[in-house]
C-alpha positions as a printed Julia matrix, in Angstrom:
303×3 Matrix{Float64}:
   6.26  -14.36   -7.63
   5.23  -16.41   -4.62
   1.71  -17.8    -4.25
   1.53  -19.52   -0.88
  -0.88  -22.41   -0.26
  -2.51  -22.41    3.19
  -4.09  -25.85    3.75
  -6.44  -26.44    6.69
  -6.59  -30.06    7.9
  -9.79  -29.5     9.79
 -11.39  -32.93   10.42
 -10.6   -36.61   10.81
 -12.36  -37.43    7.52
 -10.27  -34.81    5.75
  -7.07  -36.24    7.23
  -7.87  -39.8     6.24
  -9.59  -39.32    2.87
  -8.42  -36.03    1.34
  -4.96  -35.37    2.75
  -3.06  -38.28    1.13
  -4.37  -37.43   -2.34
  -3.54  -33.75   -1.95
   0.0   -34.58   -0.83
   0.45  -36.72   -3.94
  -0.87  -33.96   -6.18
   1.45  -31.38   -4.63
   4.46  -33.67   -4.97
   3.58  -34.43   -8.59
   3.38  -30.74   -9.46
   6.46  -29.79   -7.44
   4.47  -27.38   -5.28
   5.12  -26.41   -1.68
   2.37  -25.72    0.87
   1.76  -25.18    4.58
  -0.58  -27.51    6.44
  -2.33  -26.13    9.51
  -3.98  -28.79   11.65
  -6.88  -29.02   14.06
  -5.17  -31.34   16.53
  -7.85  -31.88   19.14
 -11.48  -33.04   18.98
 -13.27  -33.35   15.66
 -16.77  -32.03   16.34
 -17.95  -32.28   12.73
 -21.57  -32.83   13.82
 -21.55  -29.37   15.4
 -20.21  -27.59   12.31
 -23.47  -27.46   10.39
 -24.84  -24.15   11.67
 -24.86  -20.79    9.9
 -21.36  -19.9    11.14
 -19.94  -22.74    9.05
 -22.09  -22.45    5.92
 -20.16  -20.71    3.16
 -20.76  -20.43   -0.54
 -22.66  -23.55   -1.55
 -26.43  -23.71   -1.36
 -28.21  -25.84    1.25
 -29.28  -28.24   -1.53
 -25.68  -28.68   -2.7
 -24.43  -29.33    0.84
 -27.13  -32.01    1.27
 -26.03  -33.61   -2.02
 -22.4   -33.59   -0.89
 -23.36  -35.38    2.34
 -25.22  -38.07    0.39
 -22.19  -38.57   -1.83
 -19.82  -38.8     1.13
 -20.36  -42.54    1.65
 -18.54  -43.92    4.71
 -17.27  -40.45    5.5
 -20.84  -39.5     6.33
 -20.38  -41.19    9.72
 -17.95  -38.41   10.57
 -20.87  -36.0    10.62
 -22.0   -37.62   13.89
 -18.72  -36.82   15.69
 -19.16  -34.63   18.73
 -22.93  -35.08   18.89
 -24.16  -38.67   18.56
 -20.65  -40.15   18.61
 -17.59  -39.25   20.74
 -15.35  -36.61   19.16
 -12.08  -38.28   18.08
  -8.84  -36.37   18.6
  -6.85  -35.95   15.41
  -3.41  -36.06   16.97
  -4.25  -39.57   18.2
  -6.61  -41.01   15.57
  -4.73  -39.67   12.53
  -1.2   -39.69   13.93
   0.57  -41.49   11.08
  -1.32  -39.62    8.37
  -0.5   -36.25    9.93
   3.15  -37.18   10.44
   3.33  -38.05    6.74
   2.97  -34.33    5.96
   6.28  -33.49    7.6
   7.86  -36.71    6.32
   7.07  -35.56    2.78
   8.89  -32.28    3.44
   5.92  -29.95    3.83
   5.61  -27.26    6.47
   3.19  -27.94    9.34
   1.58  -25.48   11.72
  -1.27  -25.08   14.18
  -4.85  -24.37   13.11
  -6.54  -24.96   16.45
  -7.05  -27.39   19.27
 -10.83  -27.47   18.72
 -11.73  -25.47   15.61
 -15.5   -25.8    16.03
 -15.39  -24.39   19.54
 -12.98  -21.7    18.35
 -15.32  -20.49   15.6
 -18.32  -20.57   17.94
 -16.69  -18.95   20.98
 -13.86  -16.66   19.88
 -15.93  -13.51   19.41
 -16.6   -13.27   23.15
 -13.77  -15.42   24.49
 -11.59  -14.34   27.4
  -7.82  -14.26   27.22
  -7.67  -17.23   29.62
  -9.87  -19.31   27.29
  -7.8   -18.39   24.23
  -4.56  -19.21   26.05
  -5.87  -22.6    27.12
  -6.91  -23.46   23.54
  -3.62  -22.37   21.99
  -1.46  -24.07   24.62
  -3.42  -27.32   24.24
  -2.8   -27.18   20.49
   0.89  -26.38   20.92
   1.38  -29.25   23.36
  -0.3   -31.74   21.0
   1.74  -30.38   18.08
   5.02  -30.93   19.92
   3.97  -34.44   20.93
   3.12  -35.24   17.31
   6.0   -33.62   15.42
   8.72  -33.29   18.06
   9.09  -29.54   17.61
   7.21  -26.3    18.21
   4.79  -24.96   15.64
   6.25  -21.94   13.86
   3.09  -20.79   12.14
  -0.45  -20.23   13.42
  -3.45  -19.99   11.06
  -6.7   -19.36   12.9
  -9.9   -21.13   11.77
 -12.17  -19.26    9.39
 -10.2   -16.03   10.01
 -11.9   -15.51   13.36
  -9.93  -14.02   16.22
  -9.88  -11.36   18.91
  -7.33   -9.09   20.53
  -6.22  -11.79   22.96
  -5.44  -14.2    20.11
  -3.1   -11.69   18.46
  -1.41  -10.85   21.75
  -0.92  -14.51   22.68
   0.35  -15.49   19.22
   3.21  -13.04   19.78
   3.78  -14.08   23.39
   3.8   -17.81   22.61
   6.61  -17.39   20.1
   5.08  -18.07   16.7
   7.09  -16.83   13.72
   4.0   -15.58   11.9
   0.23  -15.45   12.15
  -2.29  -16.06    9.34
  -5.54  -14.93   10.92
  -7.1   -12.4     8.58
  -8.32  -11.53    5.11
  -6.31   -8.85    3.44
  -4.04   -7.72    0.65
  -0.43   -8.07    1.81
   1.87   -9.1     4.71
   1.98   -6.56    7.51
   2.31   -5.93   11.22
  -0.98   -5.52   13.08
  -2.44   -2.88   15.35
  -5.39   -4.47   17.18
  -7.68   -2.1    19.06
  -4.8     0.33   19.36
  -2.27   -2.3    20.53
   0.7    -2.99   18.22
   1.51   -6.68   17.73
   5.07   -7.13   16.51
   4.42  -10.38   14.66
   4.32  -10.84   10.89
   0.76  -11.23    9.6
   0.21  -13.24    6.41
  -3.43  -12.71    5.4
  -5.39  -14.76    2.91
  -5.51  -12.56   -0.19
  -7.58  -14.71   -2.59
 -11.16  -16.02   -2.3
 -11.63  -19.71   -1.51
 -13.33  -22.16   -3.83
 -16.29  -22.46   -1.44
 -16.81  -18.72   -1.5
 -16.91  -18.68   -5.3
 -18.72  -21.92   -6.17
 -22.42  -21.44   -5.71
 -22.18  -17.68   -5.88
 -24.55  -16.15   -8.39
 -23.57  -17.26  -11.88
 -20.38  -19.06  -10.79
 -19.8   -22.79  -11.26
 -16.53  -24.71  -10.72
 -14.91  -23.58  -13.96
 -16.13  -20.07  -13.33
 -14.37  -20.15   -9.97
 -11.1   -21.22  -11.6
 -11.38  -18.51  -14.24
 -12.1   -15.88  -11.59
  -9.05  -16.89   -9.53
  -6.8   -16.9   -12.59
  -7.92  -13.36  -13.47
  -6.97  -12.26   -9.96
  -3.51  -13.82  -10.3
  -2.6   -12.61  -13.8
  -0.09  -10.48  -11.95
   1.14  -11.0    -8.41
   2.37   -8.17   -6.19
   5.93   -8.4    -4.94
   4.45   -9.24   -1.54
   2.82  -12.41   -2.95
  -0.59  -14.05   -2.58
  -2.07  -16.54   -0.1
  -4.71  -19.07   -1.18
  -6.56  -21.13    1.45
  -7.64  -24.74    0.92
 -10.06  -26.09    3.53
  -9.79  -29.86    3.22
 -13.26  -30.66    4.55
 -14.75  -28.61    1.71
 -12.02  -28.73   -0.93
 -10.76  -32.28   -0.49
 -11.44  -35.32   -2.64
 -14.32  -33.95   -4.71
 -12.4   -30.82   -5.71
  -8.94  -32.33   -6.08
  -9.11  -32.28   -9.92
 -10.1   -28.6    -9.7
  -7.16  -27.87   -7.4
  -4.77  -29.74   -9.7
  -6.06  -27.61  -12.59
  -5.48  -24.46  -10.56
  -1.95  -25.47   -9.53
  -0.94  -26.16  -13.14
  -2.5   -22.91  -14.36
  -0.79  -20.86  -11.67
   2.56  -22.4   -12.52
   1.89  -21.62  -16.2
   1.3   -18.0   -15.17
   4.79  -18.03  -13.66
   3.92  -18.31   -9.98
   5.94  -20.36   -7.51
   3.58  -22.34   -5.29
   5.18  -21.96   -1.87
   4.68  -22.41    1.85
   3.72  -19.57    4.15
   7.06  -20.04    5.88
   8.84  -19.26    2.62
   6.59  -16.25    2.01
   7.42  -15.06    5.53
  11.17  -15.46    4.97
  10.86  -13.56    1.69
   9.53  -10.46    3.47
  11.89   -7.75    4.69
  10.86   -7.52    8.34
  11.86   -3.88    8.74
   9.86   -2.97    5.64
   6.54   -4.5     6.75
   3.9    -1.78    7.09
   1.66   -1.41   10.13
  -2.04   -1.91    9.45
  -5.08   -1.71   11.65
  -6.86   -5.04   12.09
 -10.6    -5.03   12.61
 -13.59   -7.33   12.88
 -16.08   -6.82   10.08
 -18.7    -8.53    7.94
 -17.43  -10.56    4.97
 -19.48  -11.72    1.96
 -20.84  -15.25    2.43
 -20.2   -15.48    6.18
 -22.3   -14.98    9.26
 -20.69  -12.98   12.03
 -17.44  -11.04   11.81
 -14.11  -12.0    10.27
 -10.7   -10.5    11.01
  -9.77   -8.13    8.18
  -6.69   -6.06    7.38
  -7.59   -2.39    7.61
  -5.99    0.92    6.81
  -2.24    1.45    6.92
  -0.64    3.6     9.59
   1.64    6.42    8.37
   5.35    5.64    8.57
């Protein structure tokens, strides 16, 4: 009963202020996880538009910014202040993930640009972004990234094609129900897809009638039983970092009490029988709480 944790290290503030505490919590609970990193520029100041607003009300987001303290300066990055590059400015902190024995992978080179541009991006643009991220990853960790988890589940046909061509072991780029192989606009992509199967905290908190404890209770109802193919839960450190760490710790303990093994995506991938993975269409469609289209697992193809 594997429940894989997909952690997005998506900003410099998240790396410095939220990552160390989460690592400690995971080690204390004996949980595994996969950390996918935005390695290039942190353009936090440009991540305030509708594409990035999920779940919480505008009033709550303003309150969170006021409570951020020194981290509030990070909200100027990429607009009124130069955008720092994570693989340089947070080198030791990021390397501590691998040093602690956790799996690392690529989220993006520039996640803000990715979310803003991917819908209409050319294959050349996608290739440049992914190769820049791969190069920085190898410089930082001394090895190639095995897993790719695309920001905010936004992609296009070129991203799927290039993920296979660039040699990733698996791709986590969609919302869905189970691991599969993808057919994108009629093109088969022979690369294991590990979709996010559970809602995020940000999607639940602030929804009508749902507070923090309501979000936990909702997630625990969804995981009372886990399919043999497992679950994937995404933690976005910029949103789910320090202020929600007690909530995450509560979730981890409750999931373990339910009998789930908190694992990495790499372990979930190894657990799958490659020849038994079904083929599913992958499509771009609206998703509750988001503006624009997300990548979603569609109907299965007959065997």
